[in-house]
mmCIF file of C-alpha atoms and ligand atoms in Angstrom:
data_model
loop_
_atom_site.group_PDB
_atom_site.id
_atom_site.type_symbol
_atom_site.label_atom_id
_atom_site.label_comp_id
_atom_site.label_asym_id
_atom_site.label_seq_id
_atom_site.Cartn_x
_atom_site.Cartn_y
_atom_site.Cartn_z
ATOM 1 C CA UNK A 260 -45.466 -72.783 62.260
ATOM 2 C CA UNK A 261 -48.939 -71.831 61.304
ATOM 3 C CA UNK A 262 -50.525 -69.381 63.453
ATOM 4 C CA UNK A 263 -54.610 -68.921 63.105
ATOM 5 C CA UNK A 264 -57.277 -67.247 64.945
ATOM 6 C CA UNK A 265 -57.666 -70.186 67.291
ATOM 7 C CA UNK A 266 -54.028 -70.654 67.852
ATOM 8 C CA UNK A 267 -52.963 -71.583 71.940
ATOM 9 C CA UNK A 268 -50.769 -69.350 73.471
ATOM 10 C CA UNK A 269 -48.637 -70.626 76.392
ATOM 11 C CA UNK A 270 -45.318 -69.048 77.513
ATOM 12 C CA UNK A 271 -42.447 -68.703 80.271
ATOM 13 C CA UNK A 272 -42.110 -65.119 82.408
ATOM 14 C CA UNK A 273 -38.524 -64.442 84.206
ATOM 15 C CA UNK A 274 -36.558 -61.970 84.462
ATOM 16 C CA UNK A 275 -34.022 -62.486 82.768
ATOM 17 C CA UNK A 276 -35.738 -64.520 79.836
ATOM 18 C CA UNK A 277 -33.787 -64.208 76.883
ATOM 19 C CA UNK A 278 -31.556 -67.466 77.607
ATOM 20 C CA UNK A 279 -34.576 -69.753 78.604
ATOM 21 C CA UNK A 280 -34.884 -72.863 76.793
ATOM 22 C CA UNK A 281 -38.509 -73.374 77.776
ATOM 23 C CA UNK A 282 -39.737 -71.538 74.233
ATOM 24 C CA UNK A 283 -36.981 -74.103 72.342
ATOM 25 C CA UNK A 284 -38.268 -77.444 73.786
ATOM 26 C CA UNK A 285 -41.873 -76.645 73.804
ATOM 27 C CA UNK A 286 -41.907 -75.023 70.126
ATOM 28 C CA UNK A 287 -40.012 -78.260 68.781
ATOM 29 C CA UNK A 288 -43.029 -80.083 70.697
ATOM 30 C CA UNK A 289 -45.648 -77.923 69.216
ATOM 31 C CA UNK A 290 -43.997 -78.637 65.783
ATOM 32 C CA UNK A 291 -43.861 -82.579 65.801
ATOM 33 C CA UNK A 292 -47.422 -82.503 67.228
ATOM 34 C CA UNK A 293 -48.691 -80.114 64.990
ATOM 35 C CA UNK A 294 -50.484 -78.359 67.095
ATOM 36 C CA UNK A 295 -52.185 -74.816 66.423
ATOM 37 C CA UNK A 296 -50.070 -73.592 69.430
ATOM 38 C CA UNK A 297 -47.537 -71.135 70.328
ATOM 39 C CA UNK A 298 -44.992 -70.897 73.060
ATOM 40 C CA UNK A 299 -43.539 -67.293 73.714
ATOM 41 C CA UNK A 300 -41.358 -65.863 76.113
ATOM 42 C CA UNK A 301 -42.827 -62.652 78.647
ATOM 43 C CA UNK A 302 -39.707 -60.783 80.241
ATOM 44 C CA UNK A 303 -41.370 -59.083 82.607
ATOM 45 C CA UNK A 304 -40.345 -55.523 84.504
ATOM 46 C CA UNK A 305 -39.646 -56.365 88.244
ATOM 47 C CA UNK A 306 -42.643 -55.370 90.460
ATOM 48 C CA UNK A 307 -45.215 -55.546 86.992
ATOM 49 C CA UNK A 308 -45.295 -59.422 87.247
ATOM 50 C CA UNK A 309 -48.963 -58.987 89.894
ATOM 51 C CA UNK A 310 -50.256 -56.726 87.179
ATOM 52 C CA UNK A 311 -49.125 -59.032 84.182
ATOM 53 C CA UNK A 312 -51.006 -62.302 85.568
ATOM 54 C CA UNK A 313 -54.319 -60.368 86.516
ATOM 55 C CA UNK A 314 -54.037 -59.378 82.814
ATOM 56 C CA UNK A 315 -54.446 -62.915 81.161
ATOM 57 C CA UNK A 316 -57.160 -64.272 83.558
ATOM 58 C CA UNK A 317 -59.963 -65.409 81.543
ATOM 59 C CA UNK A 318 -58.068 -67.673 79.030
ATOM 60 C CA UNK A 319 -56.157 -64.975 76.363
ATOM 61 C CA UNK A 320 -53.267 -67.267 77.479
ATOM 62 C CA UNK A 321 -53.752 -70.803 78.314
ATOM 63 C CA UNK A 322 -50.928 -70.503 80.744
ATOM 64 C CA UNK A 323 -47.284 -69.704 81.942
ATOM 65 C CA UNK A 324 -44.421 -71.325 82.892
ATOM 66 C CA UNK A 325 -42.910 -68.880 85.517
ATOM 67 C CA UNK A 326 -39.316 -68.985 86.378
ATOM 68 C CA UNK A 327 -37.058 -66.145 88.627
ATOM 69 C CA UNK A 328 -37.423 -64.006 90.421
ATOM 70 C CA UNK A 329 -41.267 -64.763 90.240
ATOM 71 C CA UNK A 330 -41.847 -68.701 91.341
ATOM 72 C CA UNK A 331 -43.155 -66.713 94.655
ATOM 73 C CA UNK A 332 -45.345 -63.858 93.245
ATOM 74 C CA UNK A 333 -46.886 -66.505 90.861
ATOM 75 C CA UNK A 334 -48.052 -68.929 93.832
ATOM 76 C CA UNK A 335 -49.390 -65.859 95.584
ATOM 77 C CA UNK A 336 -51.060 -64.131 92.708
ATOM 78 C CA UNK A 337 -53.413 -68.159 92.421
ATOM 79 C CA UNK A 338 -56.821 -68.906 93.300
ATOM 80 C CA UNK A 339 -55.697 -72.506 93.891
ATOM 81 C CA UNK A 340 -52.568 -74.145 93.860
ATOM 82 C CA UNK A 341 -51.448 -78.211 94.078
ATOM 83 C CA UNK A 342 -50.352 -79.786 97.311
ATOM 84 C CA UNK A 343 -46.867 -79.522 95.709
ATOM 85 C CA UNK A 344 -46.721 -76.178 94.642
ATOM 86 C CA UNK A 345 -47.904 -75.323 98.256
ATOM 87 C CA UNK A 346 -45.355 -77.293 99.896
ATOM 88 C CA UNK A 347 -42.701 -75.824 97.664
ATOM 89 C CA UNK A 348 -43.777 -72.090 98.475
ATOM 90 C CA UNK A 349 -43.500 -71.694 94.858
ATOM 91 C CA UNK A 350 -45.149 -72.406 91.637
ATOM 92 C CA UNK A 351 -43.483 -72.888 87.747
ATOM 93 C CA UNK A 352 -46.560 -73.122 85.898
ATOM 94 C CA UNK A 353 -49.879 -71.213 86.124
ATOM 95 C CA UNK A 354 -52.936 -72.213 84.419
ATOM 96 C CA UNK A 355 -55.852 -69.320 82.946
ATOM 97 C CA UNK A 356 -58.766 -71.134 83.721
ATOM 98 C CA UNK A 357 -62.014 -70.099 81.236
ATOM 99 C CA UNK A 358 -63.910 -69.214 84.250
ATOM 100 C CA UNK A 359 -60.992 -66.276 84.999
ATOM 101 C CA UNK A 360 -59.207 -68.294 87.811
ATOM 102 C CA UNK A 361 -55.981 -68.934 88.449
ATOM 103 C CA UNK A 362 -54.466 -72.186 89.146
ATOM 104 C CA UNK A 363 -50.821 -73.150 90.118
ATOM 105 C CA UNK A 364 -48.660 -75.699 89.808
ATOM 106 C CA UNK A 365 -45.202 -77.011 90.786
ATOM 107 C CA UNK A 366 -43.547 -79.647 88.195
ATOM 108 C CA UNK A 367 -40.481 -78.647 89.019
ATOM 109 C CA UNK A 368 -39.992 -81.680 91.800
ATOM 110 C CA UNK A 369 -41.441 -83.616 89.071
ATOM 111 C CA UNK A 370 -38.814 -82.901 86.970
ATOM 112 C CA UNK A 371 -36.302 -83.466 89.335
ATOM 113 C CA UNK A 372 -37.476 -86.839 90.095
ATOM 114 C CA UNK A 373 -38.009 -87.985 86.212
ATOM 115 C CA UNK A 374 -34.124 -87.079 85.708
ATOM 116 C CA UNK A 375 -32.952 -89.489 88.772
ATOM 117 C CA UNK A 376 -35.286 -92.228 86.929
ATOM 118 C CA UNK A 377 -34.126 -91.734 83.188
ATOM 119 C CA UNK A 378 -30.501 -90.895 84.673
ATOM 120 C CA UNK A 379 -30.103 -93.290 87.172
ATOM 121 C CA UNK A 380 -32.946 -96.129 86.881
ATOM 122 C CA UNK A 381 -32.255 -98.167 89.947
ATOM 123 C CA UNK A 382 -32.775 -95.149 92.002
ATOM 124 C CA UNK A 383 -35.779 -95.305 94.729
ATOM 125 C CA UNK A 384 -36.650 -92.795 96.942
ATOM 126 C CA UNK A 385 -38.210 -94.805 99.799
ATOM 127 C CA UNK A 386 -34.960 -96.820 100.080
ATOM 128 C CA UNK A 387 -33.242 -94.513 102.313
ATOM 129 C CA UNK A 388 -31.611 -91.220 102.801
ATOM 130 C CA UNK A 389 -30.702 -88.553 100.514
ATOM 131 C CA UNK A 390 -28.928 -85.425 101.864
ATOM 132 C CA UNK A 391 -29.584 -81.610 99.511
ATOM 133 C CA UNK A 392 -26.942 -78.639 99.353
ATOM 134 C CA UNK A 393 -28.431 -75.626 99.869
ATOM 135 C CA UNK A 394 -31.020 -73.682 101.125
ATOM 136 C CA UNK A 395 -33.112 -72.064 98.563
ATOM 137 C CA UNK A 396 -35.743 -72.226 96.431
ATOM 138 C CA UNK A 397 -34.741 -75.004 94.783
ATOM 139 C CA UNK A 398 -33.594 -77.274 97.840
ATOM 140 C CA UNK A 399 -36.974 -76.453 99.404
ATOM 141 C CA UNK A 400 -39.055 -78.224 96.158
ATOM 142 C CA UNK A 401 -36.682 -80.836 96.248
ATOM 143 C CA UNK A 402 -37.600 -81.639 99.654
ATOM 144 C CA UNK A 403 -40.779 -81.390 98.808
ATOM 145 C CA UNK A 404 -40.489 -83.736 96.403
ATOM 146 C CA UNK A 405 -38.963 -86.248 97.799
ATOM 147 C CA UNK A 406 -40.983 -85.755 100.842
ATOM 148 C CA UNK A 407 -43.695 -86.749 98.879
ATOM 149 C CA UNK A 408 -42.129 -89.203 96.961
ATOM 150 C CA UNK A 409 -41.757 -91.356 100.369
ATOM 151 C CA UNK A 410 -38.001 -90.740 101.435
ATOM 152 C CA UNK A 411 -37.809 -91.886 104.687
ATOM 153 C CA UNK A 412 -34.615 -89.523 105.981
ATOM 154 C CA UNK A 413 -33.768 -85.667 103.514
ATOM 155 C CA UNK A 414 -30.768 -83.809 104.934
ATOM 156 C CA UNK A 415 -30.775 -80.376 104.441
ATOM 157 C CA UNK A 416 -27.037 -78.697 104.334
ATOM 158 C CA UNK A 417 -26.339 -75.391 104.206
ATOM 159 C CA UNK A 418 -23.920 -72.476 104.478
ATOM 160 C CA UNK A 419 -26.770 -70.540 106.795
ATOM 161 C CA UNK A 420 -27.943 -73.454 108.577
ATOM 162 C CA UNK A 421 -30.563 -71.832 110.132
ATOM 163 C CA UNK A 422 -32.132 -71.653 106.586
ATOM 164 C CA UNK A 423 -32.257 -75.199 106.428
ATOM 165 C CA UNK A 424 -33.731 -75.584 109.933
ATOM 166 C CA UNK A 425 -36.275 -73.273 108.319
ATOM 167 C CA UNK A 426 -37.340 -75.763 105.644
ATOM 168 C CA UNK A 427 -37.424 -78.749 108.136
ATOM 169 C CA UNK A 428 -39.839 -76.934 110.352
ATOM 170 C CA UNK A 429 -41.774 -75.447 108.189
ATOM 171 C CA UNK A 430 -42.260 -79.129 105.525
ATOM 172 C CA UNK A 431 -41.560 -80.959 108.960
ATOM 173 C CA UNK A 432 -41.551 -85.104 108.497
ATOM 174 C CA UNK A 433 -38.347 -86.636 107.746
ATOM 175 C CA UNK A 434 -36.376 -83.361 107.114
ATOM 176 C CA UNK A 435 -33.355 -82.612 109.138
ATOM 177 C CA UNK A 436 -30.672 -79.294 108.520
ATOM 178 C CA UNK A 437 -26.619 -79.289 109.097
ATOM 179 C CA UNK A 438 -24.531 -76.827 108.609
ATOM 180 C CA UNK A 439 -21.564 -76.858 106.114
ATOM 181 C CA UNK A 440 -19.465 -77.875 109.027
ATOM 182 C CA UNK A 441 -21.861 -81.058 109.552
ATOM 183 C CA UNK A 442 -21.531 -82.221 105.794
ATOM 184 C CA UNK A 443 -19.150 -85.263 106.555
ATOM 185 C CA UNK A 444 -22.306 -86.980 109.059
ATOM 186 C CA UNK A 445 -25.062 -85.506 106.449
ATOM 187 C CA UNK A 446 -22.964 -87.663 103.369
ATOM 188 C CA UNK A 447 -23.436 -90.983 106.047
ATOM 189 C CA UNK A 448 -25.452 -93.732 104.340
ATOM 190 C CA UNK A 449 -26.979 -91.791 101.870
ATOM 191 C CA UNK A 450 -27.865 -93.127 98.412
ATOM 192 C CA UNK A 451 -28.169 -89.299 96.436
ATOM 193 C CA UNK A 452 -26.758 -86.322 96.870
ATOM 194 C CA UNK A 453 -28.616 -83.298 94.991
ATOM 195 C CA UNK A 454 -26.843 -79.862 94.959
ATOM 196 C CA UNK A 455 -29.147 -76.946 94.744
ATOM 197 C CA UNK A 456 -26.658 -74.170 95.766
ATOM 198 C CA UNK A 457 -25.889 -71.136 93.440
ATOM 199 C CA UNK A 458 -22.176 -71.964 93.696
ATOM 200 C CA UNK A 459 -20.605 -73.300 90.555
ATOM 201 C CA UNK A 460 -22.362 -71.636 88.483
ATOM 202 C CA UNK A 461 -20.361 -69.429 85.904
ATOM 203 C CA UNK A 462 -19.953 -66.641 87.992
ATOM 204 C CA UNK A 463 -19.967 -68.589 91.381
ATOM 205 C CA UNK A 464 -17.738 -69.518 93.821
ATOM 206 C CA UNK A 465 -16.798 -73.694 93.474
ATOM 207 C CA UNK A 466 -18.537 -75.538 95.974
ATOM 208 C CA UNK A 467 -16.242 -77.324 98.331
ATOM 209 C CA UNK A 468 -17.814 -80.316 100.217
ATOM 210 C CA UNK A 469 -16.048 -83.708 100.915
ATOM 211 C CA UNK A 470 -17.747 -86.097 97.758
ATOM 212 C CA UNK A 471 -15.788 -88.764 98.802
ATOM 213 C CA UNK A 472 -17.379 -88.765 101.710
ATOM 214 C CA UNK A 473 -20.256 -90.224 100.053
ATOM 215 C CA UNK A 474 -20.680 -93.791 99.619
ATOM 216 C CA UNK A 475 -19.451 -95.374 96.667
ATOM 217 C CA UNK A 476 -23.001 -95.914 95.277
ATOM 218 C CA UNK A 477 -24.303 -92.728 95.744
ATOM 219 C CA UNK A 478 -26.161 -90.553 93.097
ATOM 220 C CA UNK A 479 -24.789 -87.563 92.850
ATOM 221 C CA UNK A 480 -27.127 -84.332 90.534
ATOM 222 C CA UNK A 481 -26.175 -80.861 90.099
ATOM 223 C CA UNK A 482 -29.472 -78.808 89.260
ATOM 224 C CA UNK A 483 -27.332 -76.661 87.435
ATOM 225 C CA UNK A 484 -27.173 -77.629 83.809
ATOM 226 C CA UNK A 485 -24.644 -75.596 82.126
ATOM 227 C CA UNK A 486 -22.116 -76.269 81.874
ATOM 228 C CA UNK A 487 -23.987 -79.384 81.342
ATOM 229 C CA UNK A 488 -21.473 -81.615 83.132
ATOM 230 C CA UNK A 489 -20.750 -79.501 86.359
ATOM 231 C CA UNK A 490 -17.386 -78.944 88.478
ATOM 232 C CA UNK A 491 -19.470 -80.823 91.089
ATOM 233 C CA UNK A 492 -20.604 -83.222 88.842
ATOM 234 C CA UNK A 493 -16.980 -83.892 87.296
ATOM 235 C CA UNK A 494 -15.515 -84.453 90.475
ATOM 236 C CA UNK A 495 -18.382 -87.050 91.681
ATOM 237 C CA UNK A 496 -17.402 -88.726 87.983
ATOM 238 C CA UNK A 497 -14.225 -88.807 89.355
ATOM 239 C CA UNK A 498 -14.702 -90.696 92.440
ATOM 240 C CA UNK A 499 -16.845 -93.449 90.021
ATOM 241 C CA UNK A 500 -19.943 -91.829 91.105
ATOM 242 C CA UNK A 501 -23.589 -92.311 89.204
ATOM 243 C CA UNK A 502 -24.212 -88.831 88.108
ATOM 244 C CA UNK A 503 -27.877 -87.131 86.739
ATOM 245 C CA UNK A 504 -27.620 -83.806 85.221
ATOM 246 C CA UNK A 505 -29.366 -80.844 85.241
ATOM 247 C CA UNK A 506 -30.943 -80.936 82.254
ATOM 248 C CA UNK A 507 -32.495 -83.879 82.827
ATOM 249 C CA UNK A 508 -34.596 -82.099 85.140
ATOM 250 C CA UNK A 509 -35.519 -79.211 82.935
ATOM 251 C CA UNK A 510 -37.145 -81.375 80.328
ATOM 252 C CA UNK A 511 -38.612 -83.564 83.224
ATOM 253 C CA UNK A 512 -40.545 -80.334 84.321
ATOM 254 C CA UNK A 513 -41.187 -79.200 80.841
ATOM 255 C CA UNK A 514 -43.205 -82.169 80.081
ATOM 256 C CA UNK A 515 -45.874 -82.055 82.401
ATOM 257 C CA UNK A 516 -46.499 -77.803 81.997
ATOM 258 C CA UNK A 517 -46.591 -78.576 78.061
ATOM 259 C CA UNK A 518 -49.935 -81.158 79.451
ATOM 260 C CA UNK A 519 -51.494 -78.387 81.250
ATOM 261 C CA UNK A 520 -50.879 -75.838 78.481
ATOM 262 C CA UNK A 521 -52.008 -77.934 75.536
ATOM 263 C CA UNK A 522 -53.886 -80.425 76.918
ATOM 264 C CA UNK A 523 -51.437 -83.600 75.907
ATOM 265 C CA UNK A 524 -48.525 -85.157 76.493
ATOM 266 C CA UNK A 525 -45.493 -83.773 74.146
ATOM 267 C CA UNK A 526 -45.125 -86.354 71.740
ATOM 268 C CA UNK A 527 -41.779 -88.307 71.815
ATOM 269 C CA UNK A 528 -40.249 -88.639 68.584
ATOM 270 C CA UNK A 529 -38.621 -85.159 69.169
ATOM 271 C CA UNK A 530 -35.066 -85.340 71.182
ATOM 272 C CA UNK A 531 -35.121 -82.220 72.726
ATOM 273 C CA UNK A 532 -31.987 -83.068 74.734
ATOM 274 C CA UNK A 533 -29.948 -82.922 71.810
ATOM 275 C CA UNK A 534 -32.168 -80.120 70.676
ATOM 276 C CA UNK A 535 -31.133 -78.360 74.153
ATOM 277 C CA UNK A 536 -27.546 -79.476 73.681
ATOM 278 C CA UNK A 537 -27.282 -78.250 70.722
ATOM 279 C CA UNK A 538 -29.279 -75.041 71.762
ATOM 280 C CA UNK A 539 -26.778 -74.094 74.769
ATOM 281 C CA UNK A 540 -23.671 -74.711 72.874
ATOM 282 C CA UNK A 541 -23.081 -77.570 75.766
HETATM 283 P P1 LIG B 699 -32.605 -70.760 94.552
HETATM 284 O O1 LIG B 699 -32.295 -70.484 93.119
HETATM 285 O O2 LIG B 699 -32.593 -72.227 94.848
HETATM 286 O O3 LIG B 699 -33.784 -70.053 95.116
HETATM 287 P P2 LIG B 699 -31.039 -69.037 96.293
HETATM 288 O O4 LIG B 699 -32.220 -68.667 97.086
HETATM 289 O O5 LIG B 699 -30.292 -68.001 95.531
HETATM 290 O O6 LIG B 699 -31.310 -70.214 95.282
HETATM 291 O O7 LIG B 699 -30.069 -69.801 97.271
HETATM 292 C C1 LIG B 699 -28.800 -70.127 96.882
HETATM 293 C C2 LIG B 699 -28.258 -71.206 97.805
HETATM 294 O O8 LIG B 699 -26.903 -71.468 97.440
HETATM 295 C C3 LIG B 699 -28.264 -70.831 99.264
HETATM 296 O O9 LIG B 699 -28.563 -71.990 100.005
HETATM 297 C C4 LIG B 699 -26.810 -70.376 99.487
HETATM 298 O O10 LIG B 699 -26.354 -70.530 100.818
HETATM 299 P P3 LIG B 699 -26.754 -69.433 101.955
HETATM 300 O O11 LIG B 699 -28.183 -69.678 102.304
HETATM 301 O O12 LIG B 699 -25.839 -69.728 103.072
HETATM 302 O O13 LIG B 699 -26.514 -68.092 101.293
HETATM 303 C C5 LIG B 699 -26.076 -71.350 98.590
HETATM 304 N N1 LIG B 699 -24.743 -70.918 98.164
HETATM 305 C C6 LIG B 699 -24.456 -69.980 97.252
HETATM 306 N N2 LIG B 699 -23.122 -69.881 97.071
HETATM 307 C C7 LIG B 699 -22.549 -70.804 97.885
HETATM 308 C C8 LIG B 699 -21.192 -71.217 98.149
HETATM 309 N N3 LIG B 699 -20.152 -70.668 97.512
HETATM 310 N N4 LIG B 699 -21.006 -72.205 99.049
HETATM 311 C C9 LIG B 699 -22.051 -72.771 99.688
HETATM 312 N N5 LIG B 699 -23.337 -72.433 99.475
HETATM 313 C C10 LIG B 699 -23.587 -71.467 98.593
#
């Protein structure tokens, strides 16, 4: 890497940052393309993340991916923000305009719907229902997305249905909740199932819903992507289930916030999925 006086600087803020593999993926990017371009990672002190943005308006940094806790705080903290990013009640990227504005952006429900089309190609979201664990952050942009995308039925299941019911009301359309005690009629007919719960995770209780349930066709993703192939997504394996992995989606929402940054598509000679693979050890 050759850094100059007119070098870009992007990066990613969290909290914790240290494991991201935004800087990874984007640097290897930066690399192929040759770009006079940095990407750097910005952990960021809980309740300093308000002060941190107002800091870079004006173009020092051409922008930010933002990842948790801050999604929130960096939607509030725009001038403007997409239709999705609005929708989602977060945003993952944030653009310093020249003029000292600042824009957000949500490619996270971008991502998720570029891994279902690399993973699983026959997949089409108008062609019926799909049914999403959880009630979070994540299950909300993925409603969002495939809101938007033109899915004509998204079940919401969660633990705290009332959570759910909070996501149908407030994105209203085609959005219904269960409750975890509902999952077996939310699994009816549908053609993907998407978890976006916490659980499984390393230090998370299993999650324990009825796959086979499912129909035999149905796409089954874990937004979790490490362990790269899930206890979730293992079992749907199992039970001959298509399966899209978490990873998938992280490129697929790397991709576009390396456009806004830089100003180009990331070129694709590089395989950052091995890269990634490689990165995490998975
Ligand atoms: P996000 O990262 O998407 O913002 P979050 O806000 O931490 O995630 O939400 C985590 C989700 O995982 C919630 O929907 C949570 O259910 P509750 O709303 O009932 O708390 C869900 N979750 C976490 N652990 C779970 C488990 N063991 N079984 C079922 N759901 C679980």
């Amino acid at each position: 890497m050759s850094l100059s006086g007119r070098t870009r600087v992007a990066g990613v803020v969290g909290q914790p940052i240290a494991h991201s593999m935004s800087p990874v993926l984007h640097n290897a990017w930066i690399a192929q393309a040759g770009l006079d371009a940095v990407y750097v990672p910005f952990a960021i002190a809980n309740g300093r993340f308000a002060a941190f943005v107002e800091g870079l308006r004006g173009g020092s940094v051409a922008g930010v991916n933002v990842t948790l806790p801050f999604k929130g705080e960096a939607l509030a903290a725009a001038d403007q923000a997409s239709a999705r990013a609005t929708a989602a009640q977060a945003a993952n990227v944030l653009v310093f305009r020249a003029d000292g504005t600042l824009f957000a952006d949500n490619t996270d429900g971008l991502g998720l719907l570029a891994a279902f089309a690399e993973q699983s190609p026959g997949f089409d979201p108008r062609a019926g229902a799909v049914t999403l664990l959880g009630a979070g952050g994540g299950a909300r942009g993925a409603a969002a997305a495939f809101a938007q995308a033109g899915c004509p039925d998204i079940r919401i299941v969660n633990r705290t249905k009332a959570k759910a019911q909070a996501i149908a009301d407030s994105l209203g359309g085609a959005i219904s909740a269960y409750g975890l005690d509902e999952v077996s009629a939310a699994f009816r007919g549908i053609q993907a199932l998407v978890n976006a719960t916490s659980a499984g995770l390393a230090d998370g209780a299993a999650l324990d819903v009825p796959l086979e349930a499912t129909p035999d066709a149905c796409v089954v993703m874990d937004m979790v992507y490490k362990p790269l192939i899930t206890p979730f997504l293992a079992q749907a394996r199992a039970l001959g289930r298509p399966t899209v992995d978490g990873l998938a989606m992280l490129i697929g929402q790397a991709v576009p916030s390396f456009e806004a940054f830089y100003g180009q598509p990331p070129p694709a000679q590089v395989d950052v999925r091995a890269l990634a693979i490689t990165t995490l050890g998975l």
